[in-house]
Amino acid sequence: SVRWTSSNLAAESTAMANMDIREFINGKLQAEVCDCDFFAGRENKENNDASAVPSLEALVKSRALCVISIGNCPQCEELAAFLVSRGVPETVVVKWDKAAHEYQDLKRQLSAHAGEVFTFPQVFAVGAYQGGFKQVMDKIESGLFDELFEKEFEIEPRTVQRIVEKRSMVSFSLPNCPQCDTLYEDLKKRGAPVQDIFVKLDKARPEYQTMKAQMQRLIGKQQFAFPQTFVRGVYQGDFDEVIAKADRGEFEEFFSQEFGIAPAASAPELPAPGAIAFDEDF
């Protein structure tokens, strides 16, 4: 006799599910194919119709990042290509077929997150709805997905580096930062386009910690204060250092080339006290 245990029952059931089971009926050996529904959970067969309804929730929870797209969708293809360029695998993209019988039901479930009227792609991260094309692109560019990409796909976070490389001059600042505000006003008075220079981080935002860590690696300092400034990809320092360089005129050539700001006119030299200026014909 065979003594069944919980350990060998599961293995035996798996093997039997792939076998033809022969049995004797009325003294004759019958060749019958096993009804594998039994081994797959025949007791739940009456619920098959309900379970056949596709579940959006199950889909988005099954992966860390889920990009839902459809065919002939330029923005879907653009987002997919953008993610691949950042190192995200193509497997995050799930393409729905509008001709499939389950499409309307899935679309109805998606509308509970995206609204009655929406376009593709639609994105979920760790089961949470993130938005459509523009919202997700903005979040990626802001560094919101850096931590997720690093954890799930081993992608080194480089949002701060990309911002520095993209802008000829950038100053990273914080809200309620007096020195940030002072530098903003100082550069504004010099004619610099401060609205394009300053990037405001926020300690309350979920991406702040990874952005701070990136800043530490980039400037080579564990301790620093805002603002932090870069010019043409080169680190310029904190508030005191940047103000001092600006006062010494170290940015004049850069301001002229990048922003069309004329160098400040030098004050005329005054004669020494008691000195007499003679005309050449005197």
Coordinates of C-alpha atoms in Angstrom, one line a residue:
S1 CA 0.0 0.0 0.0
V2 CA 1.0 3.6 -0.6
R3 CA 1.1 6.0 2.3
W4 CA 0.3 9.5 1.0
T5 CA 1.8 12.5 2.7
S6 CA 1.3 16.2 2.0
S7 CA 4.7 16.4 0.4
N8 CA 4.3 13.6 -2.2
L9 CA 0.6 14.3 -2.9
A10 CA 1.3 17.6 -4.6
A11 CA 4.1 16.1 -6.7
E12 CA 2.0 13.0 -7.6
S13 CA -1.0 15.2 -8.5
T14 CA 1.2 17.2 -10.9
A15 CA 2.4 14.0 -12.5
M16 CA -1.0 12.5 -12.8
A17 CA -2.4 15.6 -14.4
N18 CA -0.2 14.9 -17.5
M19 CA -1.0 11.1 -17.7
D20 CA -3.7 8.9 -19.3
I21 CA -5.5 7.2 -16.5
R22 CA -6.7 3.7 -17.2
E23 CA -9.3 2.0 -15.0
F24 CA -11.3 -1.2 -14.9
I25 CA -15.0 -0.9 -15.6
N26 CA -17.1 -4.1 -15.7
G27 CA -13.9 -6.2 -15.8
K28 CA -12.5 -4.3 -18.9
L29 CA -9.5 -2.0 -19.0
Q30 CA -10.8 1.4 -20.1
A31 CA -8.5 3.9 -21.9
E32 CA -9.6 7.2 -20.7
V33 CA -7.8 10.6 -20.7
C34 CA -7.6 12.0 -17.3
D35 CA -10.0 14.9 -16.6
C36 CA -7.2 17.3 -15.6
D37 CA -9.8 19.8 -14.3
F38 CA -9.9 17.6 -11.3
F39 CA -6.3 18.1 -10.5
A40 CA -6.4 21.8 -11.4
G41 CA -9.2 22.3 -8.9
R42 CA -12.4 20.7 -10.2
E43 CA -14.1 21.7 -7.1
N44 CA -14.0 25.3 -8.3
K45 CA -15.3 24.5 -11.8
E46 CA -18.6 26.0 -11.1
N47 CA -16.8 29.4 -10.7
N48 CA -15.0 29.2 -14.0
D49 CA -17.3 31.6 -15.7
A50 CA -16.7 34.3 -13.1
S51 CA -13.0 33.7 -13.0
A52 CA -12.8 34.0 -16.8
V53 CA -13.6 37.7 -16.5
P54 CA -10.2 39.5 -16.9
S55 CA -8.9 41.4 -13.9
L56 CA -7.1 44.6 -14.3
E57 CA -6.2 44.6 -10.6
A58 CA -4.5 41.2 -10.9
L59 CA -2.6 42.4 -14.0
V60 CA -1.1 45.6 -12.4
K61 CA -0.3 43.8 -9.2
S62 CA 1.6 41.1 -11.0
R63 CA 4.4 43.4 -12.0
A64 CA 6.3 46.4 -10.5
L65 CA 5.7 48.5 -13.6
C66 CA 2.8 48.0 -16.0
V67 CA 2.5 50.1 -19.2
I68 CA -0.9 49.3 -20.8
S69 CA -0.9 50.1 -24.5
I70 CA -2.8 49.3 -27.7
G71 CA -1.8 48.9 -31.4
N72 CA -1.3 51.8 -33.7
C73 CA -0.6 54.2 -30.8
P74 CA 2.3 56.6 -31.4
Q75 CA 2.5 57.7 -27.7
C76 CA 2.5 54.1 -26.6
E77 CA 5.5 53.4 -28.8
E78 CA 7.2 56.6 -27.8
L79 CA 6.9 55.8 -24.1
A80 CA 8.1 52.2 -24.6
A81 CA 11.1 53.4 -26.6
F82 CA 11.9 56.0 -23.9
L83 CA 11.8 53.4 -21.1
V84 CA 14.0 51.0 -23.1
S85 CA 16.5 53.8 -23.6
R86 CA 16.6 54.2 -19.8
G87 CA 17.2 50.5 -19.3
V88 CA 13.7 49.3 -18.5
P89 CA 12.9 45.9 -20.1
E90 CA 10.2 45.7 -22.8
T91 CA 8.3 43.2 -20.7
V92 CA 6.7 46.1 -18.7
V93 CA 4.5 46.9 -21.7
V94 CA 1.2 45.0 -22.0
K95 CA -0.5 45.5 -25.3
W96 CA -4.3 45.1 -25.4
D97 CA -6.1 44.0 -28.5
K98 CA -9.1 46.1 -29.2
A99 CA -10.7 43.2 -31.2
A100 CA -10.4 40.8 -28.3
H101 CA -13.6 39.9 -26.5
E102 CA -12.2 41.0 -23.1
Y103 CA -11.1 44.4 -24.2
Q104 CA -14.3 46.3 -23.4
D105 CA -14.4 44.8 -19.9
L106 CA -10.7 45.7 -19.2
K107 CA -11.3 49.2 -20.6
R108 CA -14.2 49.6 -18.3
Q109 CA -12.1 48.6 -15.3
L110 CA -9.3 51.0 -16.4
S111 CA -11.8 53.9 -16.6
A112 CA -12.3 53.6 -12.9
H113 CA -8.7 55.0 -12.6
A114 CA -8.2 57.1 -15.7
G115 CA -11.7 58.5 -16.1
E116 CA -14.4 57.9 -18.6
V117 CA -12.4 59.5 -21.4
F118 CA -8.7 58.6 -21.6
T119 CA -6.0 57.8 -24.1
F120 CA -3.3 55.2 -24.1
P121 CA -0.8 54.4 -22.7
Q122 CA -1.9 54.2 -19.1
V123 CA 0.7 53.3 -16.4
F124 CA 0.7 51.6 -13.0
A125 CA 3.7 51.3 -10.6
V126 CA 3.6 48.8 -7.7
G127 CA -0.1 48.5 -8.2
A128 CA -0.8 52.2 -8.0
Y129 CA -2.2 54.3 -10.9
Q130 CA 0.4 56.8 -12.3
G131 CA -1.4 58.4 -15.2
G132 CA -1.2 58.7 -19.0
F133 CA 1.7 59.6 -21.3
K134 CA 2.4 63.2 -20.2
Q135 CA 2.0 62.6 -16.5
V136 CA 4.3 59.6 -16.6
M137 CA 6.9 61.3 -18.7
D138 CA 7.0 64.2 -16.3
K139 CA 7.3 61.9 -13.3
I140 CA 10.2 60.0 -14.9
E141 CA 12.0 63.3 -15.7
S142 CA 11.5 64.5 -12.2
G143 CA 13.1 61.4 -10.7
L144 CA 10.0 60.0 -9.2
F145 CA 10.7 56.5 -10.6
D146 CA 14.4 56.5 -9.9
E147 CA 14.1 54.4 -6.8
L148 CA 11.8 51.9 -8.4
F149 CA 14.0 51.5 -11.5
E150 CA 17.0 51.0 -9.3
K151 CA 15.3 48.4 -7.1
E152 CA 13.5 46.4 -9.8
F153 CA 15.8 46.8 -12.9
E154 CA 19.2 47.7 -11.3
I155 CA 19.3 51.0 -13.2
E156 CA 21.6 53.6 -11.7
P157 CA 19.7 56.8 -10.9
R158 CA 20.9 59.7 -13.0
T159 CA 18.1 62.3 -12.9
V160 CA 20.3 65.0 -11.3
Q161 CA 23.1 64.3 -13.7
R162 CA 20.8 64.6 -16.7
I163 CA 19.4 67.9 -15.5
V164 CA 22.9 69.2 -15.1
E165 CA 23.9 68.0 -18.6
K166 CA 20.7 69.4 -20.2
R167 CA 21.0 73.0 -18.9
S168 CA 23.8 75.4 -19.4
M169 CA 23.3 76.7 -15.8
V170 CA 21.3 75.1 -13.1
S171 CA 20.8 75.9 -9.4
F172 CA 19.1 73.3 -7.2
S173 CA 17.1 74.9 -4.4
L174 CA 14.5 74.1 -1.8
P175 CA 11.3 75.8 -0.6
N176 CA 11.6 78.2 2.4
C177 CA 15.4 78.5 1.8
P178 CA 16.6 82.2 2.4
Q179 CA 19.9 81.7 0.6
C180 CA 18.1 80.1 -2.4
D181 CA 15.9 83.1 -2.6
T182 CA 18.8 85.5 -2.3
L183 CA 20.7 83.9 -5.1
Y184 CA 17.6 83.9 -7.2
E185 CA 17.2 87.6 -6.8
D186 CA 20.9 88.3 -7.3
L187 CA 21.0 86.4 -10.6
K188 CA 17.8 88.0 -11.7
K189 CA 19.3 91.4 -11.2
R190 CA 22.2 90.4 -13.3
G191 CA 19.8 89.6 -16.1
A192 CA 20.0 85.8 -15.9
P193 CA 16.8 83.8 -16.9
V194 CA 16.3 82.5 -13.4
Q195 CA 13.0 80.7 -14.3
D196 CA 15.1 78.4 -16.5
I197 CA 18.0 78.1 -14.1
F198 CA 16.4 77.1 -10.8
V199 CA 15.2 73.6 -10.1
K200 CA 13.3 73.4 -6.8
L201 CA 13.4 70.1 -4.9
D202 CA 11.1 69.3 -2.1
K203 CA 11.9 67.3 1.0
A204 CA 8.2 66.3 1.2
R205 CA 8.3 64.6 -2.2
P206 CA 8.9 60.8 -2.4
E207 CA 11.8 61.3 -4.8
Y208 CA 13.8 63.7 -2.6
Q209 CA 15.9 61.1 -0.9
T210 CA 17.2 59.6 -4.1
M211 CA 17.8 63.0 -5.6
K212 CA 19.8 64.0 -2.5
A213 CA 21.9 60.9 -2.8
Q214 CA 22.5 61.6 -6.5
M215 CA 23.6 65.1 -5.5
Q216 CA 26.0 63.8 -2.9
R217 CA 27.7 61.5 -5.4
L218 CA 27.8 64.3 -8.1
I219 CA 29.5 67.0 -5.9
G220 CA 31.5 64.5 -3.8
K221 CA 30.1 65.8 -0.5
Q222 CA 28.0 64.1 2.1
Q223 CA 27.1 67.3 3.8
F224 CA 25.9 70.3 1.8
A225 CA 23.5 73.2 1.9
F226 CA 21.2 74.5 -0.8
P227 CA 21.5 76.1 -3.3
Q228 CA 23.9 74.0 -5.3
T229 CA 24.9 75.4 -8.7
F230 CA 26.4 74.0 -11.9
V231 CA 27.6 75.9 -15.1
R232 CA 28.1 73.9 -18.3
G233 CA 28.2 70.7 -16.3
V234 CA 30.8 71.9 -13.9
Y235 CA 30.1 72.2 -10.2
Q236 CA 30.3 75.8 -9.0
G237 CA 29.6 75.4 -5.3
D238 CA 27.1 76.6 -2.7
F239 CA 25.6 80.0 -2.1
D240 CA 28.7 81.8 -0.8
E241 CA 31.0 80.4 -3.5
V242 CA 28.6 81.3 -6.4
I243 CA 27.9 84.8 -5.1
A244 CA 31.7 85.4 -4.7
K245 CA 32.4 84.1 -8.3
A246 CA 29.6 86.3 -9.7
D247 CA 30.9 89.4 -7.8
R248 CA 34.4 88.7 -9.2
G249 CA 33.0 88.6 -12.7
E250 CA 33.8 85.0 -13.3
F251 CA 30.5 84.4 -15.0
E252 CA 30.5 87.5 -17.2
E253 CA 31.7 85.7 -20.3
F254 CA 29.3 82.8 -19.8
F255 CA 26.4 85.2 -19.2
S256 CA 27.3 87.0 -22.4
Q257 CA 27.6 83.9 -24.5
E258 CA 24.6 82.0 -23.1
F259 CA 22.1 84.8 -22.2
G260 CA 23.3 87.8 -24.2
I261 CA 24.0 89.8 -21.0
A262 CA 26.6 92.5 -21.6
P263 CA 29.4 92.7 -19.0
A264 CA 29.0 95.4 -16.4
A265 CA 30.8 98.6 -17.4
S266 CA 33.9 99.2 -15.4
A267 CA 33.9 102.3 -13.2
P268 CA 36.3 105.0 -14.6
E269 CA 39.5 105.4 -12.6
L270 CA 39.6 108.6 -10.7
P271 CA 42.8 110.6 -10.4
A272 CA 44.7 110.3 -7.1
P273 CA 43.9 113.0 -4.6
G274 CA 45.9 116.2 -5.4
A275 CA 46.8 115.0 -8.8
I276 CA 46.5 117.6 -11.7
A277 CA 45.2 116.5 -15.0
F278 CA 47.0 118.6 -17.7
D279 CA 45.9 119.0 -21.3
E280 CA 48.5 118.0 -23.8
D281 CA 48.8 121.6 -25.0
F282 CA 49.4 123.1 -21.6

